[in-house]
Tab-separated table of C-alpha atoms in Angstrom:
chain	number	residue	atom	x	y	z
Z	1	UNK	CA	42.981	-46.969	-6.748
Z	2	UNK	CA	42.740	-45.817	-10.348
Z	3	UNK	CA	41.357	-42.393	-11.095
Z	4	UNK	CA	38.864	-41.308	-13.719
Z	5	UNK	CA	40.021	-42.275	-17.193
Z	6	UNK	CA	38.858	-40.984	-20.555
Z	7	UNK	CA	39.410	-42.147	-24.101
Z	8	UNK	CA	40.485	-41.165	-26.596
Z	9	UNK	CA	42.695	-38.422	-25.248
Z	10	UNK	CA	42.680	-36.672	-28.625
Z	11	UNK	CA	40.179	-36.834	-31.439
Z	12	UNK	CA	40.232	-35.106	-34.794
Z	13	UNK	CA	36.965	-35.210	-36.714
Z	14	UNK	CA	35.832	-33.794	-39.991
Z	15	UNK	CA	32.796	-31.555	-39.827
Z	16	UNK	CA	29.685	-33.687	-40.059
Z	17	UNK	CA	31.214	-36.812	-38.540
Z	18	UNK	CA	29.840	-38.483	-35.433
Z	19	UNK	CA	32.137	-38.985	-32.438
Z	20	UNK	CA	31.908	-40.986	-29.217
Z	21	UNK	CA	33.854	-40.092	-26.097
Z	22	UNK	CA	34.243	-42.577	-23.274
Z	23	UNK	CA	34.531	-42.047	-19.533
Z	24	UNK	CA	35.490	-44.676	-16.963
Z	25	UNK	CA	34.699	-43.288	-13.504
Z	26	UNK	CA	36.350	-44.344	-10.293
Z	27	UNK	CA	35.030	-47.781	-9.362
Z	28	UNK	CA	31.912	-47.565	-7.228
Z	29	UNK	CA	31.275	-43.892	-7.829
Z	30	UNK	CA	27.585	-43.198	-8.150
Z	31	UNK	CA	27.603	-39.748	-9.713
Z	32	UNK	CA	29.099	-38.922	-13.092
Z	33	UNK	CA	29.355	-35.524	-14.750
Z	34	UNK	CA	30.333	-34.271	-18.199
Z	35	UNK	CA	31.757	-30.784	-18.731
Z	36	UNK	CA	32.851	-28.925	-21.862
Z	37	UNK	CA	35.896	-26.667	-21.682
Z	38	UNK	CA	36.473	-24.296	-24.573
Z	39	UNK	CA	39.962	-22.914	-25.123
Z	40	UNK	CA	40.863	-20.386	-22.448
Z	41	UNK	CA	37.615	-20.870	-20.561
Z	42	UNK	CA	36.439	-22.657	-17.459
Z	43	UNK	CA	34.565	-25.953	-17.740
Z	44	UNK	CA	30.833	-25.731	-18.355
Z	45	UNK	CA	28.365	-28.337	-17.192
Z	46	UNK	CA	26.779	-30.587	-19.794
Z	47	UNK	CA	25.001	-33.427	-18.021
Z	48	UNK	CA	24.841	-35.521	-14.847
Z	49	UNK	CA	24.077	-39.154	-14.027
Z	50	UNK	CA	23.193	-40.857	-10.799
Z	51	UNK	CA	23.976	-44.492	-11.541
Z	52	UNK	CA	22.264	-45.109	-14.896
Z	53	UNK	CA	19.711	-42.322	-14.515
Z	54	UNK	CA	20.391	-39.064	-16.318
Z	55	UNK	CA	19.110	-36.547	-13.780
Z	56	UNK	CA	20.172	-33.317	-15.448
Z	57	UNK	CA	20.935	-32.687	-19.115
Z	58	UNK	CA	20.252	-28.986	-19.088
Z	59	UNK	CA	23.759	-28.101	-20.254
Z	60	UNK	CA	23.736	-30.088	-23.489
Z	61	UNK	CA	24.041	-27.401	-26.181
Z	62	UNK	CA	21.903	-29.064	-28.829
Z	63	UNK	CA	20.092	-32.249	-29.712
Z	64	UNK	CA	23.254	-33.372	-31.483
Z	65	UNK	CA	24.695	-34.143	-28.057
Z	66	UNK	CA	23.669	-37.353	-26.347
Z	67	UNK	CA	25.039	-39.075	-23.237
Z	68	UNK	CA	24.379	-42.464	-21.733
Z	69	UNK	CA	25.474	-44.627	-18.820
Z	70	UNK	CA	23.508	-47.818	-19.362
Z	71	UNK	CA	24.957	-49.947	-16.560
Z	72	UNK	CA	25.725	-47.190	-14.115
Z	73	UNK	CA	29.489	-47.260	-14.618
Z	74	UNK	CA	31.079	-46.364	-17.976
Z	75	UNK	CA	29.559	-43.383	-19.759
Z	76	UNK	CA	29.666	-42.303	-23.376
Z	77	UNK	CA	29.138	-38.807	-24.718
Z	78	UNK	CA	28.132	-38.869	-28.356
Z	79	UNK	CA	28.164	-35.890	-30.662
Z	80	UNK	CA	26.392	-36.262	-33.985
Z	81	UNK	CA	27.172	-34.244	-37.103
Z	82	UNK	CA	30.055	-32.427	-35.426
Z	83	UNK	CA	30.487	-28.705	-36.019
Z	84	UNK	CA	33.578	-26.546	-35.607
Z	85	UNK	CA	32.094	-24.943	-32.513
Z	86	UNK	CA	32.136	-28.371	-30.852
Z	87	UNK	CA	35.936	-28.188	-30.679
Z	88	UNK	CA	36.800	-28.237	-26.983
Z	89	UNK	CA	38.108	-30.421	-24.199
Z	90	UNK	CA	35.432	-32.695	-22.779
Z	91	UNK	CA	35.951	-33.481	-19.119
Z	92	UNK	CA	34.366	-36.260	-17.144
Z	93	UNK	CA	34.125	-36.247	-13.344
Z	94	UNK	CA	32.777	-38.694	-10.793
Z	95	UNK	CA	31.882	-38.575	-7.134
Z	96	UNK	CA	31.277	-41.335	-4.629
Z	97	UNK	CA	27.751	-40.488	-3.594
Z	98	UNK	CA	24.793	-38.527	-4.825
Z	99	UNK	CA	22.980	-35.828	-2.905
Z	100	UNK	CA	26.035	-35.301	-0.745
Z	101	UNK	CA	28.989	-33.025	-0.331
Z	102	UNK	CA	31.335	-35.479	-2.028
Z	103	UNK	CA	34.214	-34.102	-4.073
Z	104	UNK	CA	34.147	-34.480	-7.840
Z	105	UNK	CA	37.257	-36.146	-9.277
Z	106	UNK	CA	38.137	-35.265	-12.836
Z	107	UNK	CA	39.592	-37.253	-15.688
Z	108	UNK	CA	42.306	-35.946	-18.036
Z	109	UNK	CA	39.778	-34.973	-20.698
Z	110	UNK	CA	39.325	-35.659	-24.386
Z	111	UNK	CA	40.490	-32.884	-26.692
Z	112	UNK	CA	38.188	-32.759	-29.710
Z	113	UNK	CA	39.176	-30.827	-32.811
Z	114	UNK	CA	36.609	-30.518	-35.585
Z	115	UNK	CA	38.024	-29.478	-38.947
J	1	UNK	CA	21.589	-18.713	-11.737
J	2	UNK	CA	24.908	-18.630	-9.995
J	3	UNK	CA	27.943	-16.950	-11.520
J	4	UNK	CA	31.622	-17.088	-10.606
J	5	UNK	CA	34.038	-14.321	-11.569
J	6	UNK	CA	37.813	-14.462	-11.606
J	7	UNK	CA	39.091	-11.017	-12.551
J	8	UNK	CA	42.768	-11.916	-12.823
J	9	UNK	CA	43.458	-13.787	-16.087
J	10	UNK	CA	47.147	-14.102	-15.226
J	11	UNK	CA	49.272	-13.794	-12.120
J	12	UNK	CA	52.941	-14.349	-11.445
J	13	UNK	CA	54.925	-14.769	-8.259
J	14	UNK	CA	58.524	-15.327	-7.297
J	15	UNK	CA	59.338	-18.772	-6.012
J	16	UNK	CA	58.960	-18.982	-2.206
J	17	UNK	CA	56.763	-15.862	-2.107
J	18	UNK	CA	53.052	-15.616	-1.372
J	19	UNK	CA	50.338	-14.959	-3.933
J	20	UNK	CA	46.593	-14.416	-3.633
J	21	UNK	CA	44.106	-15.309	-6.347
J	22	UNK	CA	40.718	-13.578	-6.299
J	23	UNK	CA	37.251	-14.975	-6.840
J	24	UNK	CA	33.808	-13.476	-6.410
J	25	UNK	CA	30.485	-15.175	-6.920
J	26	UNK	CA	26.845	-14.312	-7.102
J	27	UNK	CA	24.104	-16.434	-5.587
J	28	UNK	CA	20.803	-16.076	-3.799
J	29	UNK	CA	21.353	-19.305	-1.861
J	30	UNK	CA	22.494	-19.379	1.742
J	31	UNK	CA	24.083	-22.811	1.749
J	32	UNK	CA	26.665	-23.868	-0.820
J	33	UNK	CA	30.220	-25.067	-1.340
J	34	UNK	CA	33.161	-23.270	-2.869
J	35	UNK	CA	36.216	-24.888	-4.392
J	36	UNK	CA	39.578	-24.075	-5.860
J	37	UNK	CA	40.748	-26.483	-8.542
J	38	UNK	CA	44.201	-26.596	-10.124
J	39	UNK	CA	44.665	-27.589	-13.755
J	40	UNK	CA	48.300	-28.159	-14.777
J	41	UNK	CA	49.206	-28.242	-18.469
J	42	UNK	CA	48.410	-31.991	-18.587
J	43	UNK	CA	44.782	-30.872	-18.001
J	44	UNK	CA	43.888	-33.173	-15.079
J	45	UNK	CA	41.795	-31.004	-12.775
J	46	UNK	CA	42.844	-31.447	-9.146
J	47	UNK	CA	40.982	-30.233	-6.075
J	48	UNK	CA	43.113	-27.825	-4.037
J	49	UNK	CA	40.763	-26.775	-1.281
J	50	UNK	CA	37.060	-26.554	-0.447
J	51	UNK	CA	34.953	-24.400	1.833
J	52	UNK	CA	31.477	-25.027	3.192
J	53	UNK	CA	29.486	-21.801	3.330
J	54	UNK	CA	28.043	-22.593	6.754
J	55	UNK	CA	31.513	-22.740	8.266
J	56	UNK	CA	32.929	-19.433	9.455
J	57	UNK	CA	36.455	-20.765	9.773
J	58	UNK	CA	38.566	-20.436	6.661
J	59	UNK	CA	39.784	-23.707	5.174
J	60	UNK	CA	43.496	-24.482	5.028
J	61	UNK	CA	45.446	-27.262	3.334
J	62	UNK	CA	49.168	-27.074	3.986
J	63	UNK	CA	50.446	-24.068	1.976
J	64	UNK	CA	46.988	-23.259	0.629
J	65	UNK	CA	44.407	-21.241	2.521
J	66	UNK	CA	41.286	-19.297	1.665
J	67	UNK	CA	39.776	-16.015	2.757
J	68	UNK	CA	36.030	-16.603	2.667
J	69	UNK	CA	33.923	-13.478	3.064
J	70	UNK	CA	30.314	-14.644	2.806
J	71	UNK	CA	28.672	-11.226	3.001
J	72	UNK	CA	30.948	-9.869	0.295
J	73	UNK	CA	30.630	-13.118	-1.726
J	74	UNK	CA	34.371	-13.306	-2.000
J	75	UNK	CA	36.557	-16.420	-1.919
J	76	UNK	CA	40.270	-15.817	-2.453
J	77	UNK	CA	43.054	-18.401	-2.464
J	78	UNK	CA	46.403	-17.722	-0.810
J	79	UNK	CA	49.384	-19.813	-1.777
J	80	UNK	CA	52.305	-19.493	0.614
J	81	UNK	CA	55.914	-20.441	-0.142
J	82	UNK	CA	55.141	-20.787	-3.855
J	83	UNK	CA	56.814	-23.696	-5.630
J	84	UNK	CA	57.496	-24.369	-9.292
J	85	UNK	CA	54.926	-27.161	-9.193
J	86	UNK	CA	52.216	-24.663	-8.329
J	87	UNK	CA	52.301	-23.296	-11.872
J	88	UNK	CA	48.895	-24.037	-13.412
J	89	UNK	CA	45.468	-22.657	-14.215
J	90	UNK	CA	43.437	-22.165	-11.071
J	91	UNK	CA	39.668	-22.300	-11.213
J	92	UNK	CA	37.229	-21.151	-8.591
J	93	UNK	CA	33.993	-23.143	-8.532
J	94	UNK	CA	30.610	-23.032	-6.845
J	95	UNK	CA	28.219	-25.823	-5.979
J	96	UNK	CA	24.803	-25.535	-4.491
J	97	UNK	CA	24.047	-27.432	-1.297
J	98	UNK	CA	20.483	-27.805	-2.528
J	99	UNK	CA	21.314	-31.287	-3.637
J	100	UNK	CA	18.403	-32.364	-5.739
J	101	UNK	CA	19.370	-31.737	-9.337
J	102	UNK	CA	21.966	-29.104	-8.491
J	103	UNK	CA	25.169	-31.049	-8.029
J	104	UNK	CA	26.919	-29.430	-10.977
J	105	UNK	CA	29.934	-27.203	-10.503
J	106	UNK	CA	29.878	-23.652	-11.863
J	107	UNK	CA	33.379	-22.496	-12.726
J	108	UNK	CA	35.049	-19.142	-13.202
J	109	UNK	CA	37.208	-18.415	-16.237
J	110	UNK	CA	40.431	-19.211	-14.431
J	111	UNK	CA	43.690	-17.543	-13.437
J	112	UNK	CA	46.947	-18.667	-14.996
J	113	UNK	CA	49.643	-18.686	-12.314
J	114	UNK	CA	53.294	-18.474	-13.308
J	115	UNK	CA	56.069	-19.156	-10.824
J	116	UNK	CA	59.272	-17.207	-11.440
J	117	UNK	CA	62.391	-19.105	-10.338
């Protein structure tokens, strides 16, 4: 079946603009994760959903970052008033079950550049 | 909080040779999972191998194997018979087995592996 998909793959924004990044998890996957990967670094956790419930948002760097998954499938990460330090690759991952040892499958990422 | 350290920013190996990538981690938990992920230049992160901390036997997946030393908190990846397609960034990652609210992965900073033809 299809893997995790993300759109857009690349996004250039002017400082102060709002952006929305989309993640389509593998069909039927319960858990969905967002990670931020700065250049030359490992991914860092942002937030986690079990179905439509956002169970952990401890990694969101500021209140400008907001994520939702209203119907328990597609998720959107929104960044308001983008800053240059928001430039990074945003990775989405999904896993089949929650509270389990299931593997997380990653999407190709959205590369965000804020000018 | 858990931390993962990869002390080798870059490694290179001749094609068909064996290379070992190092990873250490710090945790106060007794039960957890460890992973090696591969990230080729296209940036799709792919799971290479995983290890459950409660298992003493080292995991193997074809040419990939790990050396898991729980007491030393060490988790190295050995790639045998290296191939050109193995060239990528390799990330070591930790996940708690305390499921409730702790399903996130904690990654190291990565090791860039170059395969020399």
